[in-house]
Short mmCIF file of C-alpha atoms in Angstrom, two decimals:
data_model
loop_
_atom_site.label_atom_id
_atom_site.label_comp_id
_atom_site.label_asym_id
_atom_site.label_seq_id
_atom_site.Cartn_x
_atom_site.Cartn_y
_atom_site.Cartn_z
CA UNK N 14 0.00 0.00 0.00
CA UNK N 15 2.82 2.41 0.90
CA UNK N 16 4.48 1.72 -2.46
CA UNK N 17 1.19 2.64 -4.12
CA UNK N 18 1.01 5.91 -2.16
CA UNK N 19 4.63 6.65 -3.04
CA UNK N 20 3.86 6.17 -6.75
CA UNK N 21 0.89 8.55 -6.53
CA UNK N 22 3.03 11.12 -4.73
CA UNK N 23 5.39 11.18 -7.69
CA UNK N 24 2.69 12.17 -10.20
CA UNK N 25 3.47 15.50 -11.93
CA UNK N 26 0.36 17.35 -10.68
CA UNK N 27 0.84 16.26 -7.07
CA UNK N 28 4.53 17.11 -7.20
CA UNK N 29 3.80 20.56 -8.66
CA UNK N 30 1.13 21.29 -6.03
CA UNK N 31 3.44 20.18 -3.22
CA UNK N 32 6.74 21.65 -4.35
CA UNK N 33 5.99 24.70 -6.45
CA UNK N 34 6.71 28.01 -4.69
CA UNK N 35 3.90 29.60 -6.76
CA UNK N 36 0.87 30.91 -4.88
CA UNK N 37 -1.21 29.34 -7.66
CA UNK N 38 -0.11 25.88 -6.51
CA UNK N 39 -0.96 24.63 -3.00
CA UNK N 40 -2.23 27.96 -1.56
CA UNK N 41 -4.63 28.73 -4.42
CA UNK N 42 -5.97 25.16 -4.57
CA UNK N 43 -6.65 25.32 -0.82
CA UNK N 44 -8.52 28.58 -1.44
CA UNK N 45 -10.58 26.93 -4.20
CA UNK N 46 -11.46 24.14 -1.75
CA UNK N 47 -12.71 26.78 0.72
CA UNK N 48 -14.61 28.65 -2.01
CA UNK N 49 -16.34 25.44 -3.08
CA UNK N 50 -17.22 24.73 0.55
CA UNK N 51 -18.81 28.18 0.88
CA UNK N 52 -20.80 27.70 -2.34
CA UNK N 53 -22.02 24.18 -1.57
CA UNK N 54 -22.22 23.83 2.22
CA UNK N 55 -22.70 27.58 2.79
CA UNK N 56 -25.71 27.93 0.52
CA UNK N 57 -27.11 24.62 1.76
CA UNK N 58 -26.84 25.90 5.34
CA UNK N 59 -28.43 29.19 4.23
CA UNK N 60 -31.37 27.22 2.80
CA UNK N 61 -31.59 25.10 5.97
CA UNK N 62 -31.60 28.21 8.17
CA UNK N 63 -34.28 29.83 6.02
CA UNK N 64 -36.44 26.71 6.06
CA UNK N 65 -36.09 26.15 9.83
CA UNK N 66 -37.12 29.74 10.49
CA UNK N 67 -40.43 29.49 8.60
CA UNK N 68 -43.83 27.91 9.10
CA UNK N 69 -44.92 28.28 5.46
CA UNK N 70 -42.97 27.75 2.25
CA UNK N 71 -43.64 30.07 -0.67
CA UNK N 72 -43.39 28.76 -4.25
CA UNK N 73 -39.88 29.62 -5.38
CA UNK N 74 -37.38 28.65 -8.04
CA UNK N 75 -34.64 26.35 -6.83
CA UNK N 76 -32.79 25.74 -10.07
CA UNK N 77 -30.28 28.59 -9.80
CA UNK N 78 -29.42 27.96 -6.14
CA UNK N 79 -28.84 24.29 -6.86
CA UNK N 80 -26.79 25.20 -9.93
CA UNK N 81 -24.46 27.37 -7.81
CA UNK N 82 -24.23 24.60 -5.19
CA UNK N 83 -23.32 21.99 -7.82
CA UNK N 84 -20.67 24.31 -9.28
CA UNK N 85 -19.33 24.58 -5.72
CA UNK N 86 -19.33 20.79 -5.45
CA UNK N 87 -17.42 20.57 -8.75
CA UNK N 88 -14.78 23.04 -7.50
CA UNK N 89 -14.54 21.10 -4.22
CA UNK N 90 -14.26 17.70 -5.88
CA UNK N 91 -11.58 18.84 -8.36
CA UNK N 92 -9.51 20.73 -5.80
CA UNK N 93 -9.95 17.82 -3.37
CA UNK N 94 -8.63 15.31 -5.89
CA UNK N 95 -5.62 17.54 -6.61
CA UNK N 96 -4.89 17.93 -2.88
CA UNK N 97 -5.24 14.17 -2.48
CA UNK N 98 -2.80 13.64 -5.36
CA UNK N 99 -0.29 15.83 -3.53
CA UNK N 100 -0.58 14.07 -0.15
CA UNK N 101 -2.31 10.71 -0.71
CA UNK N 102 -0.95 8.89 2.36
CA UNK N 103 -1.82 11.80 4.65
CA UNK N 104 -5.51 11.37 3.84
CA UNK N 105 -5.85 7.70 2.94
CA UNK N 106 -4.19 6.44 6.14
CA UNK N 107 -6.46 8.56 8.35
CA UNK N 108 -9.99 7.43 9.28
CA UNK N 109 -10.99 11.09 9.73
CA UNK N 110 -10.69 11.52 5.95
CA UNK N 111 -13.12 8.66 5.33
CA UNK N 112 -15.49 10.05 7.96
CA UNK N 113 -15.39 13.37 6.05
CA UNK N 114 -16.17 11.63 2.75
CA UNK N 115 -19.06 9.72 4.35
CA UNK N 116 -20.49 12.96 5.78
CA UNK N 117 -20.27 14.62 2.34
CA UNK N 118 -22.02 11.72 0.59
CA UNK N 119 -24.85 11.68 3.15
CA UNK N 120 -25.09 15.51 3.11
CA UNK N 121 -25.46 15.46 -0.70
CA UNK N 122 -28.15 12.80 -0.43
CA UNK N 123 -29.98 14.94 2.15
CA UNK N 124 -29.58 17.96 -0.15
CA UNK N 125 -31.32 16.09 -2.96
CA UNK N 126 -34.08 14.90 -0.61
CA UNK N 127 -34.51 18.49 0.56
CA UNK N 128 -34.86 19.58 -3.07
CA UNK N 129 -37.75 17.15 -3.36
CA UNK N 130 -39.41 18.68 -0.29
CA UNK N 131 -38.86 22.25 -1.51
CA UNK N 132 -39.93 21.45 -5.06
CA UNK N 133 -43.30 20.31 -3.73
CA UNK N 134 -43.64 23.83 -2.40
CA UNK N 135 -43.14 25.23 -5.89
CA UNK N 136 -46.86 24.97 -6.53
CA UNK N 137 -49.21 27.90 -6.73
CA UNK N 138 -49.76 28.62 -3.05
CA UNK N 139 -47.79 28.69 0.18
CA UNK N 140 -47.78 25.43 2.10
CA UNK N 141 -46.71 24.30 5.55
CA UNK N 142 -43.13 23.28 6.17
CA UNK N 143 -43.36 19.54 6.84
CA UNK N 144 -41.76 17.89 9.84
CA UNK N 145 -39.77 15.77 7.38
CA UNK N 146 -38.34 18.88 5.69
CA UNK N 147 -37.32 20.24 9.10
CA UNK N 148 -35.61 16.96 9.98
CA UNK N 149 -33.73 17.03 6.67
CA UNK N 150 -32.62 20.64 7.22
CA UNK N 151 -31.45 19.84 10.74
CA UNK N 152 -29.58 16.73 9.55
CA UNK N 153 -27.99 18.83 6.82
CA UNK N 154 -26.70 21.35 9.39
CA UNK N 155 -25.19 18.56 11.49
CA UNK N 156 -23.61 16.81 8.49
CA UNK N 157 -21.94 19.93 7.09
CA UNK N 158 -20.67 20.85 10.56
CA UNK N 159 -19.19 17.36 10.91
CA UNK N 160 -17.68 17.64 7.40
CA UNK N 161 -15.99 20.94 8.23
CA UNK N 162 -14.68 19.66 11.58
CA UNK N 163 -13.33 16.51 9.92
CA UNK N 164 -11.70 18.56 7.15
CA UNK N 165 -9.94 20.86 9.59
CA UNK N 166 -8.94 18.10 11.98
CA UNK N 167 -7.28 16.19 9.12
CA UNK N 168 -4.35 18.58 9.48
CA UNK N 169 -3.92 17.57 13.13
CA UNK N 170 -4.70 13.86 13.11
CA UNK N 171 -2.61 12.43 10.26
CA UNK N 172 0.12 9.92 11.05
CA UNK N 173 1.94 10.06 7.73
CA UNK N 174 2.56 13.15 5.60
CA UNK N 175 4.64 11.79 2.70
CA UNK N 176 5.65 8.19 2.10
CA UNK N 177 8.20 8.80 -0.64
CA UNK N 178 10.39 11.11 1.41
CA UNK N 179 10.06 9.16 4.62
CA UNK N 180 8.47 12.14 6.37
CA UNK N 181 5.91 11.55 9.07
CA UNK I 15 4.30 46.60 18.11
CA UNK I 16 6.68 44.13 19.79
CA UNK I 17 5.74 45.45 23.23
CA UNK I 18 2.06 45.00 22.40
CA UNK I 19 2.69 41.44 21.22
CA UNK I 20 4.67 40.70 24.40
CA UNK I 21 1.72 41.99 26.43
CA UNK I 22 -0.72 39.78 24.49
CA UNK I 23 1.39 36.74 25.38
CA UNK I 24 1.02 37.57 29.09
CA UNK I 25 -2.80 37.36 28.91
CA UNK I 26 -4.80 34.39 30.18
CA UNK I 27 -6.42 34.00 26.78
CA UNK I 28 -3.04 33.56 25.14
CA UNK I 29 -2.06 30.94 27.74
CA UNK I 30 -5.37 29.14 27.23
CA UNK I 31 -4.84 28.98 23.44
CA UNK I 32 -1.23 27.82 23.71
CA UNK I 33 -1.35 25.55 26.76
CA UNK I 34 -3.97 23.12 25.51
CA UNK I 35 -3.26 21.19 22.32
CA UNK I 36 -6.92 20.90 21.27
CA UNK I 37 -7.86 24.59 21.55
CA UNK I 38 -6.31 25.71 18.24
CA UNK I 39 -7.80 22.89 16.08
CA UNK I 40 -11.26 23.32 17.67
CA UNK I 41 -11.11 27.10 17.13
CA UNK I 42 -10.04 26.57 13.50
CA UNK I 43 -12.98 24.21 12.95
CA UNK I 44 -15.40 26.69 14.53
CA UNK I 45 -13.87 29.55 12.48
CA UNK I 46 -14.47 27.56 9.27
CA UNK I 47 -18.02 26.60 10.30
CA UNK I 48 -18.77 30.25 11.05
CA UNK I 49 -17.25 31.37 7.74
CA UNK I 50 -19.42 28.84 5.90
CA UNK I 51 -22.61 29.97 7.67
CA UNK I 52 -21.73 33.62 7.05
CA UNK I 53 -20.97 33.00 3.37
CA UNK I 54 -24.13 30.92 2.94
CA UNK I 55 -26.60 33.26 4.59
CA UNK I 56 -25.12 36.48 3.18
CA UNK I 57 -24.54 34.78 -0.18
CA UNK I 58 -28.13 33.55 -0.42
CA UNK I 59 -29.47 37.04 0.33
CA UNK I 60 -27.07 38.60 -2.18
CA UNK I 61 -28.12 36.09 -4.86
CA UNK I 62 -31.76 37.04 -4.27
CA UNK I 63 -30.98 40.75 -4.56
CA UNK I 64 -29.00 40.04 -7.74
CA UNK I 65 -32.03 38.22 -9.16
CA UNK I 66 -30.48 34.74 -9.38
CA UNK I 67 -33.01 33.45 -6.86
CA UNK I 68 -36.65 34.32 -7.47
CA UNK I 69 -39.89 33.51 -5.75
CA UNK I 70 -38.78 34.56 -2.25
CA UNK I 71 -39.41 38.10 -1.06
CA UNK I 72 -36.03 39.52 0.04
CA UNK I 73 -37.66 40.63 3.28
CA UNK I 74 -38.52 37.00 4.12
CA UNK I 75 -34.99 35.86 3.29
CA UNK I 76 -33.47 38.65 5.37
CA UNK I 77 -34.36 36.81 8.62
CA UNK I 78 -31.65 34.20 7.88
CA UNK I 79 -29.02 36.95 8.18
CA UNK I 80 -29.41 36.63 11.97
CA UNK I 81 -27.51 33.36 11.59
CA UNK I 82 -24.88 35.28 9.66
CA UNK I 83 -24.52 37.77 12.51
CA UNK I 84 -24.05 34.93 15.02
CA UNK I 85 -21.51 33.35 12.66
CA UNK I 86 -19.63 36.66 12.40
CA UNK I 87 -19.45 36.88 16.21
CA UNK I 88 -18.09 33.30 16.39
CA UNK I 89 -15.55 34.19 13.67
CA UNK I 90 -14.49 37.29 15.56
CA UNK I 91 -14.10 35.46 18.89
CA UNK I 92 -12.08 32.62 17.37
CA UNK I 93 -10.10 35.18 15.35
CA UNK I 94 -9.15 37.03 18.54
CA UNK I 95 -8.10 33.69 20.04
CA UNK I 96 -5.82 33.01 17.07
CA UNK I 97 -4.26 36.45 17.41
CA UNK I 98 -3.72 36.00 21.13
CA UNK I 99 -2.07 32.63 20.53
CA UNK I 100 0.24 33.54 17.64
CA UNK I 101 0.34 37.33 17.37
CA UNK I 102 3.39 37.67 15.13
CA UNK I 103 1.72 35.46 12.52
CA UNK I 104 -0.95 38.13 12.11
CA UNK I 105 0.65 41.48 12.90
CA UNK I 106 3.55 40.92 10.49
CA UNK I 107 1.49 39.42 7.69
CA UNK I 108 0.37 41.20 4.49
CA UNK I 109 -2.41 38.66 3.84
CA UNK I 110 -3.89 39.38 7.28
CA UNK I 111 -3.73 43.15 6.67
CA UNK I 112 -5.56 42.70 3.37
CA UNK I 113 -8.10 40.43 5.06
CA UNK I 114 -8.83 43.20 7.58
CA UNK I 115 -9.24 45.66 4.68
CA UNK I 116 -11.80 43.31 3.07
CA UNK I 117 -13.61 42.93 6.41
CA UNK I 118 -13.82 46.73 6.77
CA UNK I 119 -15.07 46.99 3.17
CA UNK I 120 -17.68 44.31 3.92
CA UNK I 121 -18.85 46.25 6.96
CA UNK I 122 -18.98 49.56 5.08
CA UNK I 123 -20.83 47.90 2.20
CA UNK I 124 -23.40 46.41 4.62
CA UNK I 125 -23.84 49.82 6.28
CA UNK I 126 -24.37 51.41 2.86
CA UNK I 127 -26.96 48.74 2.04
CA UNK I 128 -28.97 49.35 5.22
CA UNK I 129 -28.67 53.13 4.87
CA UNK I 130 -29.64 53.45 1.21
CA UNK I 131 -31.33 50.28 0.01
CA UNK I 132 -32.83 48.17 2.77
CA UNK I 133 -36.21 49.95 3.07
CA UNK I 134 -36.84 49.55 -0.67
CA UNK I 135 -35.58 45.95 -0.76
CA UNK I 136 -37.79 44.95 2.19
CA UNK I 137 -40.85 46.16 0.32
CA UNK I 138 -40.14 44.00 -2.75
CA UNK I 139 -42.44 41.07 -3.56
CA UNK I 140 -41.32 37.50 -4.29
CA UNK I 141 -40.88 38.10 -8.02
CA UNK I 142 -39.81 41.77 -8.00
CA UNK I 143 -36.44 42.87 -9.33
CA UNK I 144 -34.11 44.83 -7.04
CA UNK I 145 -32.86 48.22 -8.24
CA UNK I 146 -29.49 48.37 -9.98
CA UNK I 147 -27.84 50.21 -7.07
CA UNK I 148 -28.83 47.40 -4.66
CA UNK I 149 -27.52 44.79 -7.12
CA UNK I 150 -24.17 46.59 -7.23
CA UNK I 151 -23.96 46.48 -3.43
CA UNK I 152 -24.88 42.76 -3.42
CA UNK I 153 -22.22 42.02 -6.04
CA UNK I 154 -19.63 43.98 -4.04
CA UNK I 155 -20.64 42.02 -0.93
CA UNK I 156 -19.87 38.73 -2.70
CA UNK I 157 -16.53 40.06 -4.00
CA UNK I 158 -15.48 41.22 -0.50
CA UNK I 159 -16.58 37.89 0.99
CA UNK I 160 -14.40 36.00 -1.50
CA UNK I 161 -11.58 38.46 -0.72
CA UNK I 162 -11.85 37.63 2.99
CA UNK I 163 -11.74 33.89 2.20
CA UNK I 164 -8.79 34.27 -0.19
CA UNK I 165 -6.72 36.32 2.27
CA UNK I 166 -7.65 34.02 5.16
CA UNK I 167 -6.42 31.03 3.18
CA UNK I 168 -3.22 32.82 2.11
CA UNK I 169 -2.40 33.83 5.68
CA UNK I 170 -0.20 30.83 6.49
CA UNK I 171 1.79 31.35 3.30
CA UNK I 172 2.63 34.95 4.25
CA UNK I 173 3.85 34.18 7.76
CA UNK I 174 6.93 36.17 8.77
CA UNK I 175 10.08 34.03 8.34
CA UNK I 176 10.88 34.17 12.05
CA UNK I 177 7.50 32.73 13.06
CA UNK I 178 7.41 29.10 14.19
CA UNK I 179 3.97 28.75 15.76
CA UNK I 180 0.93 26.50 15.33
#
């Protein structure tokens, strides 16, 4: 397994991200990861907060909000893969990383379920916020909080940084 | 400046941040959570004012900004904790200075919005378009927010060379 991580570490993109002194390498990719988080998790939390603060849902158009969130997810996924290519062992030998991935997958599933609940409200009249929609919004808040904690704590809980250079 | 930094390191807050290994990571996590909530609630409102989200009256969406205010307070508290724990990292750092500039611009932009635009925006219906001046302020708000995030992320890469902290 370590030989596999070492081979990934030597890929040109990962090496560039890790070793380039350019601000467009590791620093900018980290920024993109944060920007994607704000677009996806931020807007999802904004929707959750809005929904939890209401008794009635008005008919409204979701398409553009979801479009922005999916662009955020795309930015996050791409920047995440590049960061993983730079430090594969750091993430893949740490259970916190897998906990983060699990939280993201479940949060995205909840986001889609929430879309179903909100889309029902896109009829002609206002309708009550269902207990199910509230539960989904609350679960979404917890899942994104757990994702963010896991993401930050990755930097403090890894056992291996780089396999190929024997650093740990 | 050095004397001020020395004084910060004598405070109980500074000792609290530096004496317990878990304080810094927990504060970082809370800082990121708060940033995400702030970006999401302010961003959602800005998108409505810009016209990308329709069907919700801006006045109804405005209530979610209370969460943004709480998030800003959490950001500020954890930010002060970072500064008390590793002052040189911030006071001798161009990215931090620029981040503060963006924060001030965000605040001024929000003040301008409430002074000039809020009354009109609050009266808008679910499908009404905001005036161009309000859209400009909303767009500026998003730009400043991204500026804060960019500078915050760049902070560790602009640390002074003599700094060896967390």
